[in-house]
mmCIF file of C-alpha atoms in Angstrom:
data_model
loop_
_atom_site.group_PDB
_atom_site.id
_atom_site.type_symbol
_atom_site.label_atom_id
_atom_site.label_comp_id
_atom_site.label_asym_id
_atom_site.label_seq_id
_atom_site.Cartn_x
_atom_site.Cartn_y
_atom_site.Cartn_z
ATOM 1 C CA UNK A 125 -20.937 52.190 62.255
ATOM 2 C CA UNK A 126 -21.355 48.730 63.725
ATOM 3 C CA UNK A 127 -24.463 48.250 61.660
ATOM 4 C CA UNK A 128 -22.619 49.139 58.413
ATOM 5 C CA UNK A 129 -19.758 46.798 59.253
ATOM 6 C CA UNK A 130 -22.163 43.904 59.709
ATOM 7 C CA UNK A 131 -23.818 44.676 56.386
ATOM 8 C CA UNK A 132 -20.563 44.699 54.362
ATOM 9 C CA UNK A 133 -19.161 41.434 55.775
ATOM 10 C CA UNK A 134 -21.582 39.010 54.051
ATOM 11 C CA UNK A 135 -21.265 40.893 50.727
ATOM 12 C CA UNK A 136 -17.488 40.319 50.632
ATOM 13 C CA UNK A 137 -18.028 36.627 51.447
ATOM 14 C CA UNK A 138 -20.471 36.237 48.560
ATOM 15 C CA UNK A 139 -17.914 37.823 46.207
ATOM 16 C CA UNK A 140 -15.267 35.252 47.194
ATOM 17 C CA UNK A 141 -17.677 32.359 46.543
ATOM 18 C CA UNK A 142 -18.529 33.832 43.143
ATOM 19 C CA UNK A 143 -14.827 34.042 42.269
ATOM 20 C CA UNK A 144 -14.303 30.385 43.131
ATOM 21 C CA UNK A 145 -17.362 29.434 41.080
ATOM 22 C CA UNK A 146 -15.959 31.269 38.058
ATOM 23 C CA UNK A 147 -12.597 29.522 38.410
ATOM 24 C CA UNK A 148 -14.288 26.106 38.605
ATOM 25 C CA UNK A 149 -16.423 26.996 35.596
ATOM 26 C CA UNK A 150 -13.343 27.923 33.571
ATOM 27 C CA UNK A 151 -11.672 24.628 34.532
ATOM 28 C CA UNK A 152 -14.773 22.683 33.511
ATOM 29 C CA UNK A 153 -14.980 24.522 30.196
ATOM 30 C CA UNK A 154 -11.313 23.812 29.474
ATOM 31 C CA UNK A 155 -11.834 20.147 30.288
ATOM 32 C CA UNK A 156 -14.873 20.005 28.012
ATOM 33 C CA UNK A 157 -12.953 21.526 25.127
ATOM 34 C CA UNK A 158 -10.121 19.006 25.644
ATOM 35 C CA UNK A 159 -12.580 16.100 25.625
ATOM 36 C CA UNK A 160 -14.241 17.376 22.441
ATOM 37 C CA UNK A 161 -10.888 17.709 20.699
ATOM 38 C CA UNK A 162 -9.925 14.206 21.796
ATOM 39 C CA UNK A 163 -13.182 12.845 20.440
ATOM 40 C CA UNK A 164 -12.685 14.655 17.120
ATOM 41 C CA UNK A 165 -9.169 13.212 16.828
ATOM 42 C CA UNK A 166 -10.413 9.702 17.594
ATOM 43 C CA UNK A 167 -13.233 9.988 15.072
ATOM 44 C CA UNK A 168 -10.846 11.328 12.424
ATOM 45 C CA UNK A 169 -8.417 8.470 13.087
ATOM 46 C CA UNK A 170 -11.187 5.904 12.838
ATOM 47 C CA UNK A 171 -12.431 7.501 9.626
ATOM 48 C CA UNK A 172 -8.954 7.496 8.084
ATOM 49 C CA UNK A 173 -8.474 3.836 9.008
ATOM 50 C CA UNK A 174 -11.782 2.858 7.420
ATOM 51 C CA UNK A 175 -10.940 4.955 4.355
ATOM 52 C CA UNK A 176 -7.567 3.248 4.009
ATOM 53 C CA UNK A 177 -9.146 -0.194 4.335
ATOM 54 C CA UNK A 178 -11.585 0.687 1.578
ATOM 55 C CA UNK A 179 -8.726 1.702 -0.739
ATOM 56 C CA UNK A 180 -6.890 -1.538 0.068
ATOM 57 C CA UNK A 181 -10.014 -3.535 -0.814
ATOM 58 C CA UNK A 182 -10.255 -1.706 -4.128
ATOM 59 C CA UNK A 183 -6.581 -2.437 -4.780
ATOM 60 C CA UNK A 184 -7.411 -6.128 -4.643
ATOM 61 C CA UNK A 185 -9.346 -5.608 -7.884
ATOM 62 C CA UNK A 186 -6.084 -4.926 -9.712
ATOM 63 C CA UNK A 187 -4.405 -8.031 -8.297
ATOM 64 C CA UNK A 188 -7.361 -10.148 -9.411
ATOM 65 C CA UNK A 189 -7.247 -8.590 -12.887
ATOM 66 C CA UNK A 190 -3.489 -9.187 -13.147
ATOM 67 C CA UNK A 191 -3.967 -12.844 -12.247
ATOM 68 C CA UNK A 192 -6.638 -13.189 -14.960
ATOM 69 C CA UNK A 193 -4.055 -12.183 -17.574
ATOM 70 C CA UNK A 194 -2.404 -15.568 -16.935
ATOM 71 C CA UNK A 195 -5.641 -17.513 -17.379
ATOM 72 C CA UNK A 196 -6.208 -19.418 -20.650
ATOM 73 C CA UNK A 197 -8.001 -16.441 -22.209
ATOM 74 C CA UNK A 198 -5.566 -13.829 -20.838
ATOM 75 C CA UNK A 199 -2.912 -11.874 -22.717
ATOM 76 C CA UNK A 200 -0.068 -13.673 -20.903
ATOM 77 C CA UNK A 201 -1.385 -17.229 -21.101
ATOM 78 C CA UNK A 202 0.149 -18.377 -24.388
ATOM 79 C CA UNK A 203 3.516 -20.125 -24.448
ATOM 80 C CA UNK A 204 6.297 -17.562 -24.647
ATOM 81 C CA UNK A 205 3.940 -14.651 -23.979
ATOM 82 C CA UNK A 206 5.878 -13.676 -20.866
ATOM 83 C CA UNK A 207 9.243 -13.611 -22.678
ATOM 84 C CA UNK A 208 8.784 -9.984 -23.785
ATOM 85 C CA UNK A 209 6.992 -6.885 -22.598
ATOM 86 C CA UNK A 210 3.237 -6.676 -23.150
ATOM 87 C CA UNK A 211 2.403 -3.011 -22.562
ATOM 88 C CA UNK A 212 -1.340 -3.481 -23.047
ATOM 89 C CA UNK A 213 -1.346 -5.904 -20.098
ATOM 90 C CA UNK A 214 0.958 -3.642 -18.053
ATOM 91 C CA UNK A 215 3.545 -6.415 -18.136
ATOM 92 C CA UNK A 216 7.336 -6.064 -18.106
ATOM 93 C CA UNK A 217 9.464 -9.142 -18.797
ATOM 94 C CA UNK A 218 12.360 -7.464 -16.940
ATOM 95 C CA UNK A 219 12.264 -6.482 -13.277
ATOM 96 C CA UNK A 220 11.296 -2.834 -12.844
ATOM 97 C CA UNK A 221 13.505 -0.367 -10.996
ATOM 98 C CA UNK A 222 12.131 0.648 -7.592
ATOM 99 C CA UNK A 223 12.618 3.372 -4.998
ATOM 100 C CA UNK A 224 13.931 2.780 -1.475
ATOM 101 C CA UNK A 225 10.498 1.507 -0.366
ATOM 102 C CA UNK A 226 10.364 -1.118 -3.128
ATOM 103 C CA UNK A 227 7.737 0.673 -5.223
ATOM 104 C CA UNK A 228 8.366 0.539 -8.989
ATOM 105 C CA UNK A 229 9.286 3.993 -10.248
ATOM 106 C CA UNK A 230 6.770 3.636 -13.062
ATOM 107 C CA UNK A 231 3.967 3.934 -10.468
ATOM 108 C CA UNK A 232 5.316 7.112 -8.887
ATOM 109 C CA UNK A 233 4.013 9.375 -11.647
ATOM 110 C CA UNK A 234 0.500 10.727 -11.236
ATOM 111 C CA UNK A 235 -0.490 10.132 -14.864
ATOM 112 C CA UNK A 236 1.209 8.977 -18.083
ATOM 113 C CA UNK A 237 3.013 6.158 -16.304
ATOM 114 C CA UNK A 238 6.553 5.479 -17.454
ATOM 115 C CA UNK A 239 9.681 4.288 -15.709
ATOM 116 C CA UNK A 240 12.875 2.275 -16.132
ATOM 117 C CA UNK A 241 13.563 -1.391 -15.590
ATOM 118 C CA UNK A 242 16.706 -2.617 -13.861
ATOM 119 C CA UNK A 243 18.634 -2.354 -17.158
ATOM 120 C CA UNK A 244 17.594 1.256 -17.677
ATOM 121 C CA UNK A 245 15.130 0.549 -20.488
ATOM 122 C CA UNK A 246 11.969 2.673 -20.413
ATOM 123 C CA UNK A 247 8.728 0.832 -19.757
ATOM 124 C CA UNK A 248 5.370 2.475 -20.479
ATOM 125 C CA UNK A 249 2.267 0.458 -19.573
ATOM 126 C CA UNK A 250 -0.784 1.247 -21.695
ATOM 127 C CA UNK A 251 -3.450 -0.834 -19.967
ATOM 128 C CA UNK A 252 -6.626 0.973 -18.950
ATOM 129 C CA UNK A 253 -6.746 1.945 -15.239
ATOM 130 C CA UNK A 254 -9.517 0.492 -13.113
ATOM 131 C CA UNK A 255 -12.215 2.914 -11.945
ATOM 132 C CA UNK A 256 -13.015 2.151 -8.319
ATOM 133 C CA UNK A 257 -15.855 3.358 -6.126
ATOM 134 C CA UNK A 258 -15.911 6.801 -4.575
ATOM 135 C CA UNK A 259 -13.897 8.376 -7.379
ATOM 136 C CA UNK A 260 -10.792 6.247 -6.831
ATOM 137 C CA UNK A 261 -8.491 5.044 -9.628
ATOM 138 C CA UNK A 262 -6.486 1.819 -9.508
ATOM 139 C CA UNK A 263 -3.273 1.380 -11.539
ATOM 140 C CA UNK A 264 -0.994 -1.632 -11.595
ATOM 141 C CA UNK A 265 2.050 -3.162 -13.282
ATOM 142 C CA UNK A 266 3.294 -6.752 -13.516
ATOM 143 C CA UNK A 267 7.000 -7.492 -13.781
ATOM 144 C CA UNK A 268 8.927 -10.731 -14.041
ATOM 145 C CA UNK A 269 11.825 -10.833 -11.600
ATOM 146 C CA UNK A 270 14.471 -11.356 -14.310
ATOM 147 C CA UNK A 271 17.280 -9.213 -15.692
ATOM 148 C CA UNK A 272 16.684 -10.040 -19.372
ATOM 149 C CA UNK A 273 13.954 -10.826 -21.857
ATOM 150 C CA UNK A 274 13.461 -14.289 -23.296
ATOM 151 C CA UNK A 275 12.210 -17.538 -21.853
ATOM 152 C CA UNK A 276 13.140 -18.508 -18.320
ATOM 153 C CA UNK A 277 14.950 -21.570 -19.680
ATOM 154 C CA UNK A 278 17.182 -19.412 -21.878
ATOM 155 C CA UNK A 279 17.930 -16.867 -19.148
ATOM 156 C CA UNK A 280 18.710 -19.440 -16.479
ATOM 157 C CA UNK A 281 18.315 -19.308 -12.734
ATOM 158 C CA UNK A 282 21.259 -16.934 -12.366
ATOM 159 C CA UNK A 283 19.290 -14.216 -14.150
ATOM 160 C CA UNK A 284 15.951 -14.538 -12.372
ATOM 161 C CA UNK A 285 14.431 -14.768 -8.940
ATOM 162 C CA UNK A 286 12.705 -18.122 -8.865
ATOM 163 C CA UNK A 287 10.850 -20.463 -6.552
ATOM 164 C CA UNK A 288 13.075 -23.423 -5.529
ATOM 165 C CA UNK A 289 11.736 -26.805 -6.530
ATOM 166 C CA UNK A 290 11.199 -29.662 -4.088
ATOM 167 C CA UNK A 291 14.309 -31.417 -5.364
ATOM 168 C CA UNK A 292 16.553 -28.513 -4.374
ATOM 169 C CA UNK A 293 17.893 -28.989 -0.855
ATOM 170 C CA UNK A 294 18.371 -25.948 1.398
ATOM 171 C CA UNK A 295 22.044 -25.120 1.929
ATOM 172 C CA UNK A 296 23.343 -27.586 -0.678
ATOM 173 C CA UNK A 297 22.613 -29.252 -3.976
ATOM 174 C CA UNK A 298 21.271 -32.522 -5.287
ATOM 175 C CA UNK A 299 24.708 -34.140 -5.125
ATOM 176 C CA UNK A 300 24.365 -34.154 -1.327
ATOM 177 C CA UNK A 301 21.198 -36.245 -1.518
ATOM 178 C CA UNK A 302 21.413 -40.068 -1.321
ATOM 179 C CA UNK A 303 19.451 -40.287 -4.572
ATOM 180 C CA UNK A 304 19.278 -37.011 -6.548
ATOM 181 C CA UNK A 305 15.773 -36.240 -7.715
ATOM 182 C CA UNK A 306 14.731 -35.439 -11.260
ATOM 183 C CA UNK A 307 15.495 -32.011 -12.683
ATOM 184 C CA UNK A 308 12.264 -30.048 -12.378
ATOM 185 C CA UNK A 309 12.127 -26.512 -13.839
ATOM 186 C CA UNK A 310 11.682 -23.916 -11.123
ATOM 187 C CA UNK A 311 9.094 -21.295 -12.087
ATOM 188 C CA UNK A 312 10.124 -17.628 -12.089
ATOM 189 C CA UNK A 313 8.505 -15.184 -9.701
ATOM 190 C CA UNK A 314 6.188 -12.443 -10.914
ATOM 191 C CA UNK A 315 5.364 -9.305 -8.945
ATOM 192 C CA UNK A 316 2.181 -7.237 -9.066
ATOM 193 C CA UNK A 317 2.456 -3.651 -7.811
ATOM 194 C CA UNK A 318 -0.695 -1.593 -7.326
ATOM 195 C CA UNK A 319 -1.363 2.085 -6.665
ATOM 196 C CA UNK A 320 -4.797 3.290 -5.601
ATOM 197 C CA UNK A 321 -5.539 7.020 -5.915
ATOM 198 C CA UNK A 322 -8.431 8.099 -3.721
ATOM 199 C CA UNK A 323 -10.159 11.407 -2.978
ATOM 200 C CA UNK A 324 -8.185 14.282 -1.421
ATOM 201 C CA UNK A 325 -4.921 13.070 -2.988
ATOM 202 C CA UNK A 326 -4.792 9.918 -0.869
ATOM 203 C CA UNK A 327 -2.724 6.967 -2.096
ATOM 204 C CA UNK A 328 -2.304 3.333 -1.120
ATOM 205 C CA UNK A 329 0.324 0.955 -2.532
ATOM 206 C CA UNK A 330 0.005 -2.843 -2.568
ATOM 207 C CA UNK A 331 2.238 -5.658 -3.779
ATOM 208 C CA UNK A 332 1.823 -9.386 -4.308
ATOM 209 C CA UNK A 333 4.029 -12.067 -5.841
ATOM 210 C CA UNK A 334 3.278 -15.427 -7.426
ATOM 211 C CA UNK A 335 4.828 -18.090 -9.656
ATOM 212 C CA UNK A 336 3.758 -19.569 -12.976
ATOM 213 C CA UNK A 337 5.555 -22.374 -14.792
ATOM 214 C CA UNK A 338 6.652 -21.480 -18.310
#
């Protein structure tokens, strides 16, 4: 009996060590799975960031094209060309209505763009979208920050958002200056809004503003 007791003691000890080894192995496996998931999340985040940056870069193509419309050979270069809508250049002479995020409602439709301006008039741009790389599509609209059509001089500063001239003093008027400066027309502000549609239903919106004397 003593001999049997001595033989069973070491066997039970080896079983306890095996149990602890299994527990440690399970902990290590769980830690490995957690690390792999963390790495996958980090890689996905980095990939999404790079993908978004690529769409933003492609959106810059639309801003450059919109600016070219105001060059001497562009559709909006001639005198008085910006007084009325030019649908083929995606241009609205009246400020477009926007959602709470400031995006023109005309850009919120997937295709067949159409939306109201601030007066409720429908605006439908007909310019050809830009085909970007990787299957992306770039759409844009240009709107003048005014509440009426016509020249900026006829609408007046009360009807448009404009860039103050150097002769306009902050917090006052020219009458407060020792020698009032000459009356220099302040150019109205134009806004370019861009939507980039990428693969897997991804979207990026961009906006830029600029001035152009009339």
